[in-house]
Amino acid sequence: MTTRIVELRRGILKKNDELAAGLRDRFTSAGVLVLNLVSSPGTGKTAFLERTLCELRGRGKHAAALVGDLETDNDARRLAASGAPVRQINTHGICHLDAEMVGKHLEGWEGVALAGLDYLFIENVGNLVCPSSYDLGERIRVVLLSVTEGEDKPLKYPGLFNSADAAVITKIDLAGPCGFDREVALRNINEVRPGIRVFETSAKTGAGMDEWLTYLAEQRTR
Amino acid sequence: MHELSIAASIVEAVTESAAPYPGARVKEVRLRVGALASVIEDSLQFCWQLATEDTPLTGSVLVINKLPVIVHCEACGVDAEIDGVQSFRCPRCGELAADLRQGRELEIESIELEDPEPAQPGAGAREQAEERI
């Protein structure tokens, strides 16, 4: 009986990485800025995105959204009220989006041409673990954290926080009643992702949205 | 809980890589998994048997080589291993270090294949001899 060792040195998610690289090339040549929004369930990704889409529309920008959810299309219906094109991706139990799902849902999207968009937002499935491994071809990964979740979330989920390019604290209008310790939260985010840009926002009051929209505009021209 | 998807991706990749060795049995699969790869070893091991059933990997052993996070400290000008994953600071000077050099790996390092039993030369030779007579 003979055995042999075959060296592979191959990425386990190579297929996803290749698909994502293809998507990234498409997004770049179409001139659309793509953002992947990740957070735990209940952070307020949809409310934040709703507000972002409305504000962008008000500024004459063209934005669209792909929304991941396990089973429902509730989020897509909510977001569509902003007037932006929105498409639901139902993962049917899978806890993250992958590049293949994104690619499939870009096909046959009525009325949407990538080249006509300024921004494409991909709202991931609410999960702070699994989405970190799956590149969707985005240029900016945004991690969201709400004041109701506790300041130590970044320390509990460093894999995802460390993979993000920007962080958004949501529901900042509830910081007082929740006893949210802002300093501790900012320190924790910075410990696991040194130097990351952080936005403190409220989709309800509009706090911090101007700064966020300015950032989006800056990133688009980069 | 995406370990089952990860396990399925490993099976697919290994099956493809083992294709040039027909009949060989996969004995062992060695992975390199960074501390930030968001993969839970126990969950992956738990899924392994299920994911490998009825594939060339049935009965194989999964060996996970865990890699710590290494950051590059600009102040010290060196790469340094950090303890854990909750504070990205240089262990020498204590400064925050954003430049990650290791820790996100999610790779198949190597596979060990067992070649099939060679056909028993004795039996074949006897048949040929009988035919000649």
Coordinates of C-alpha atoms in Angstrom, one line a residue:
Chain A
M1 CA 0.0 0.0 0.0
T2 CA 1.6 3.3 -1.1
T3 CA 0.6 6.7 0.0
R4 CA 1.5 10.1 -1.4
I5 CA 1.1 13.6 -0.2
V6 CA -0.2 16.1 -2.7
E7 CA 0.5 19.8 -1.9
L8 CA -2.5 21.9 -2.8
R9 CA -2.2 25.3 -1.2
R10 CA -5.6 26.2 -2.5
G11 CA -8.3 28.5 -1.1
I12 CA -11.3 26.6 0.2
L13 CA -13.6 29.4 -1.1
K14 CA -11.6 29.8 -4.4
K15 CA -14.7 29.4 -6.5
N16 CA -16.5 32.2 -4.6
D17 CA -13.3 34.4 -4.7
E18 CA -13.1 34.0 -8.4
L19 CA -16.7 34.8 -9.0
A20 CA -16.4 37.8 -6.7
A21 CA -13.3 39.1 -8.6
G22 CA -15.4 38.9 -11.8
L23 CA -18.2 40.9 -10.2
R24 CA -15.7 43.4 -8.9
D25 CA -14.4 44.0 -12.4
R26 CA -17.9 44.4 -13.7
F27 CA -18.8 46.9 -11.0
T28 CA -15.6 48.9 -11.6
S29 CA -16.0 49.1 -15.3
A30 CA -19.7 50.1 -14.8
G31 CA -18.6 52.9 -12.4
V32 CA -20.9 51.8 -9.6
L33 CA -19.8 51.8 -6.0
V34 CA -20.9 48.6 -4.3
L35 CA -21.2 48.2 -0.5
N36 CA -21.9 45.1 1.4
L37 CA -23.8 45.8 4.7
V38 CA -23.3 43.2 7.4
S39 CA -24.6 43.1 11.0
S40 CA -26.5 40.9 13.4
P41 CA -30.2 40.6 13.0
G42 CA -32.1 43.6 14.5
T43 CA -29.3 46.1 14.2
G44 CA -31.4 48.2 11.8
K45 CA -29.7 47.5 8.5
T46 CA -32.9 47.9 6.6
A47 CA -34.0 51.1 8.3
F48 CA -30.5 52.6 7.8
L49 CA -30.6 51.6 4.1
E50 CA -34.1 52.9 3.7
R51 CA -33.0 56.3 4.9
T52 CA -29.8 56.2 2.8
L53 CA -31.7 55.3 -0.4
C54 CA -34.2 58.2 0.3
E55 CA -31.5 60.7 1.0
L56 CA -29.5 59.7 -2.2
R57 CA -32.6 60.0 -4.3
G58 CA -33.2 63.4 -2.8
R59 CA -29.7 64.3 -4.0
G60 CA -30.4 63.1 -7.5
K61 CA -28.3 59.9 -7.2
H62 CA -29.2 56.6 -8.6
A63 CA -29.0 53.8 -6.1
A64 CA -30.3 50.2 -6.0
A65 CA -30.3 47.4 -3.4
L66 CA -30.1 43.7 -3.3
V67 CA -31.4 42.4 0.0
G68 CA -30.6 39.0 1.5
D69 CA -33.0 37.3 3.7
L70 CA -33.6 33.6 4.7
E71 CA -37.3 33.4 3.7
T72 CA -39.3 36.7 3.5
D73 CA -39.4 39.6 1.1
N74 CA -40.5 42.1 3.8
D75 CA -37.2 44.0 3.7
A76 CA -37.4 44.4 -0.1
R77 CA -40.9 45.7 0.1
R78 CA -40.0 48.2 2.8
L79 CA -37.0 49.4 0.8
A80 CA -38.9 49.7 -2.4
A81 CA -41.0 52.4 -0.8
S82 CA -37.9 54.7 -1.2
G83 CA -38.5 54.5 -5.0
A84 CA -35.1 52.8 -5.6
P85 CA -35.0 49.5 -7.5
V86 CA -34.8 46.7 -4.9
R87 CA -34.4 42.9 -5.4
Q88 CA -34.8 40.2 -2.8
I89 CA -32.4 37.3 -2.5
N90 CA -33.9 34.5 -0.5
T91 CA -31.2 32.2 0.7
H92 CA -33.6 29.5 2.0
G93 CA -31.8 28.8 5.2
I94 CA -28.3 29.7 4.1
C95 CA -26.8 32.1 6.7
H96 CA -24.9 34.3 4.3
L97 CA -24.9 35.7 0.7
D98 CA -22.3 34.5 -1.7
A99 CA -21.0 35.8 -5.0
E100 CA -23.0 33.4 -7.0
M101 CA -26.3 34.5 -5.5
V102 CA -25.3 38.2 -6.2
G103 CA -24.4 37.4 -9.8
K104 CA -27.6 35.5 -10.4
H105 CA -29.7 38.3 -9.1
L106 CA -28.0 40.9 -11.2
E107 CA -29.3 39.1 -14.3
G108 CA -32.7 40.0 -15.6
W109 CA -33.2 42.8 -13.1
E110 CA -35.8 44.8 -14.9
G111 CA -35.1 48.5 -15.3
V112 CA -31.6 48.2 -13.7
A113 CA -28.4 48.6 -15.7
L114 CA -25.2 48.7 -13.6
A115 CA -23.8 51.4 -15.7
G116 CA -26.8 53.6 -14.8
L117 CA -26.2 53.3 -11.1
D118 CA -24.1 55.4 -8.8
Y119 CA -24.5 53.0 -5.8
L120 CA -25.4 49.4 -5.3
F121 CA -26.1 48.3 -1.7
I122 CA -26.1 44.6 -0.8
E123 CA -27.8 44.0 2.5
N124 CA -26.4 40.7 3.8
V125 CA -28.3 38.2 5.9
G126 CA -28.3 39.2 9.6
N127 CA -25.3 37.3 10.9
L128 CA -22.0 38.4 12.4
V129 CA -20.0 35.3 11.6
C130 CA -20.5 33.6 8.3
P131 CA -20.7 36.6 5.9
S132 CA -17.1 37.5 6.8
S133 CA -15.7 34.7 4.6
Y134 CA -17.7 35.4 1.5
D135 CA -16.5 38.2 -0.8
L136 CA -19.4 39.6 -2.8
G137 CA -17.2 41.7 -5.1
E138 CA -18.0 44.8 -3.0
R139 CA -15.6 47.7 -2.7
I140 CA -16.6 48.6 0.8
R141 CA -17.8 46.3 3.5
V142 CA -19.8 48.1 6.2
V143 CA -20.4 46.6 9.6
L144 CA -23.3 47.9 11.6
L145 CA -23.7 47.9 15.3
S146 CA -26.7 49.2 17.2
V147 CA -26.6 50.9 20.6
T148 CA -29.0 48.3 22.0
E149 CA -26.5 45.4 21.3
G150 CA -23.8 46.2 23.8
E151 CA -20.4 47.8 23.4
D152 CA -18.5 44.5 23.4
K153 CA -19.9 43.1 20.1
P154 CA -16.7 44.0 18.2
L155 CA -14.7 41.9 20.7
K156 CA -17.1 39.0 20.4
Y157 CA -17.1 39.0 16.6
P158 CA -13.6 40.3 15.7
G159 CA -13.4 38.2 12.4
L160 CA -16.2 40.2 10.9
F161 CA -15.3 43.6 12.4
N162 CA -11.7 43.2 11.3
S163 CA -12.8 42.5 7.7
A164 CA -14.9 45.8 7.5
D165 CA -13.9 49.0 5.8
A166 CA -16.3 51.2 7.7
A167 CA -18.5 50.9 10.8
V168 CA -21.9 52.4 11.4
I169 CA -23.4 52.7 14.9
T170 CA -27.2 52.7 14.5
K171 CA -30.0 53.9 16.7
I172 CA -27.8 56.5 18.3
D173 CA -31.0 58.3 19.4
L174 CA -31.5 55.5 21.9
A175 CA -28.0 55.7 23.3
G176 CA -29.2 57.5 26.5
P177 CA -32.1 55.2 27.5
C178 CA -29.9 52.2 26.7
G179 CA -27.0 53.4 28.8
F180 CA -24.8 53.0 25.7
D181 CA -21.1 53.7 26.6
R182 CA -19.9 55.4 23.4
E183 CA -16.3 55.7 24.4
V184 CA -16.1 51.9 25.2
A185 CA -17.8 51.0 21.9
L186 CA -15.5 53.2 19.8
R187 CA -12.5 51.8 21.7
N188 CA -13.6 48.2 21.1
I189 CA -14.1 48.8 17.4
N190 CA -10.7 50.4 17.1
E191 CA -9.0 47.5 19.0
V192 CA -10.2 45.0 16.5
R193 CA -10.0 47.2 13.4
P194 CA -7.5 50.0 14.0
G195 CA -8.1 53.2 12.2
I196 CA -11.6 52.2 10.8
R197 CA -13.9 55.1 9.9
V198 CA -17.0 55.1 12.3
F199 CA -20.3 56.8 11.7
E200 CA -22.8 57.4 14.6
T201 CA -26.3 57.5 13.1
S202 CA -30.0 57.4 13.6
A203 CA -32.3 56.4 10.7
K204 CA -35.1 57.9 12.7
T205 CA -33.8 61.4 13.5
G206 CA -31.3 61.5 10.6
A207 CA -28.4 62.1 13.0
G208 CA -25.0 61.4 11.3
M209 CA -26.6 60.8 7.9
D210 CA -24.9 63.9 6.3
E211 CA -21.5 62.6 7.3
W212 CA -22.3 59.2 5.9
L213 CA -23.6 60.6 2.6
T214 CA -20.5 62.7 2.3
Y215 CA -18.4 59.6 2.8
L216 CA -20.3 57.8 0.1
A217 CA -19.8 60.6 -2.3
E218 CA -16.1 60.7 -1.5
Q219 CA -15.7 57.0 -2.0
R220 CA -17.5 57.2 -5.4
T221 CA -15.0 59.7 -6.8
R222 CA -12.0 57.7 -5.5
Chain B
M1 CA -23.2 28.0 11.0
H2 CA -21.6 27.9 7.6
E3 CA -19.3 25.0 8.3
L4 CA -21.3 22.6 6.3
S5 CA -20.9 24.9 3.2
I6 CA -17.2 25.1 4.0
A7 CA -17.0 21.3 4.3
A8 CA -18.8 20.9 1.0
S9 CA -16.4 23.3 -0.7
I10 CA -13.5 21.3 0.6
V11 CA -14.9 18.0 -0.7
E12 CA -15.5 19.6 -4.1
A13 CA -11.9 21.0 -4.3
V14 CA -10.3 17.8 -3.1
T15 CA -12.3 15.6 -5.4
E16 CA -11.1 17.8 -8.3
S17 CA -7.5 17.7 -7.1
A18 CA -7.6 13.9 -6.6
A19 CA -9.0 13.3 -10.1
P20 CA -5.5 12.7 -11.7
Y21 CA -5.0 9.7 -9.4
P22 CA -7.9 7.4 -10.3
G23 CA -8.9 4.9 -7.7
A24 CA -6.8 6.5 -5.0
R25 CA -8.4 6.9 -1.6
V26 CA -8.2 10.2 0.3
K27 CA -6.7 9.4 3.7
E28 CA -6.2 12.8 5.1
V29 CA -7.0 16.5 4.3
R30 CA -4.8 19.2 5.9
L31 CA -6.2 22.7 6.3
R32 CA -4.6 26.0 7.2
V33 CA -7.2 28.1 9.1
G34 CA -6.4 31.6 10.3
A35 CA -7.7 32.7 13.7
L36 CA -9.9 35.3 11.9
A37 CA -11.4 32.9 9.4
S38 CA -14.6 32.6 11.3
V39 CA -14.6 28.8 11.2
I40 CA -15.3 26.8 14.3
E41 CA -13.1 23.7 14.3
D42 CA -15.6 21.5 16.2
S43 CA -18.4 22.4 13.9
L44 CA -16.3 21.6 10.9
Q45 CA -15.2 18.3 12.3
F46 CA -18.8 17.5 13.2
C47 CA -19.9 18.2 9.5
W48 CA -17.0 16.2 8.0
Q49 CA -18.5 12.7 8.1
L50 CA -21.7 14.0 6.6
A51 CA -20.1 16.0 3.9
T52 CA -17.7 13.2 2.8
E53 CA -20.3 10.4 2.7
D54 CA -20.4 8.7 -0.7
T55 CA -17.5 10.7 -2.0
P56 CA -13.8 9.7 -2.6
L57 CA -13.2 11.3 0.8
T58 CA -15.2 8.9 2.8
G59 CA -13.4 7.9 6.0
S60 CA -10.8 10.6 5.6
V61 CA -9.3 12.5 8.5
L62 CA -9.5 16.2 8.6
V63 CA -6.5 17.9 10.2
I64 CA -6.8 21.6 11.0
N65 CA -3.6 23.6 11.4
K66 CA -4.7 26.8 13.2
L67 CA -2.7 30.0 12.4
P68 CA -2.4 32.9 14.8
V69 CA -2.9 36.5 13.7
I70 CA 0.3 38.2 12.6
V71 CA 0.4 42.0 12.2
H72 CA 3.0 44.3 10.8
C73 CA 3.9 47.0 13.3
E74 CA 5.0 50.2 11.5
A75 CA 6.6 51.7 14.6
C76 CA 8.9 48.6 15.2
G77 CA 9.1 47.7 11.5
V78 CA 8.5 44.0 12.3
D79 CA 5.8 41.3 11.8
A80 CA 4.6 40.1 15.2
E81 CA 2.2 37.5 16.4
I82 CA -0.6 38.7 18.6
D83 CA -2.2 36.9 21.4
G84 CA -5.9 36.1 20.6
V85 CA -8.0 38.2 18.2
Q86 CA -9.4 41.0 20.3
S87 CA -6.7 43.5 20.4
F88 CA -4.6 44.3 17.3
R89 CA -1.6 45.8 19.1
C90 CA 2.0 45.2 18.6
P91 CA 3.2 42.9 21.5
R92 CA 6.5 44.8 21.6
C93 CA 5.5 48.5 21.7
G94 CA 1.7 48.3 22.4
E95 CA 0.7 50.4 19.4
L96 CA -2.3 49.6 17.3
A97 CA -1.4 47.7 14.2
A98 CA -3.9 47.6 11.3
D99 CA -1.7 45.9 8.8
L100 CA -2.7 42.2 8.9
R101 CA -0.1 39.7 7.6
Q102 CA -1.7 36.4 8.7
G103 CA -5.0 35.3 10.2
R104 CA -7.6 35.1 7.4
E105 CA -6.3 31.9 5.7
L106 CA -8.9 29.3 4.8
E107 CA -6.8 26.9 2.6
I108 CA -6.3 23.3 1.8
E109 CA -2.6 22.8 2.5
S110 CA -2.3 19.2 1.2
I111 CA -4.0 15.9 0.9
E112 CA -2.7 12.4 1.5
L113 CA -3.7 9.8 -1.0
E114 CA -3.5 6.0 -0.7
D115 CA -3.0 4.3 -4.0
P116 CA -5.2 1.3 -4.9
E117 CA -4.0 -2.2 -4.3
P118 CA -2.1 -3.3 -7.4
A119 CA -3.8 -6.2 -9.2
Q120 CA -2.5 -9.5 -7.8
P121 CA 0.2 -10.5 -10.3
G122 CA 0.0 -14.2 -9.2
A123 CA -3.5 -14.8 -10.3
G124 CA -3.2 -13.1 -13.7
A125 CA 0.0 -14.9 -14.5
R126 CA -1.5 -18.3 -13.8
E127 CA -4.4 -17.7 -16.1
Q128 CA -2.1 -16.7 -18.9
A129 CA -0.1 -19.8 -18.3
E130 CA -3.1 -22.1 -18.4
E131 CA -4.2 -20.5 -21.7
R132 CA -0.9 -21.2 -23.2
I133 CA -1.1 -24.9 -22.4

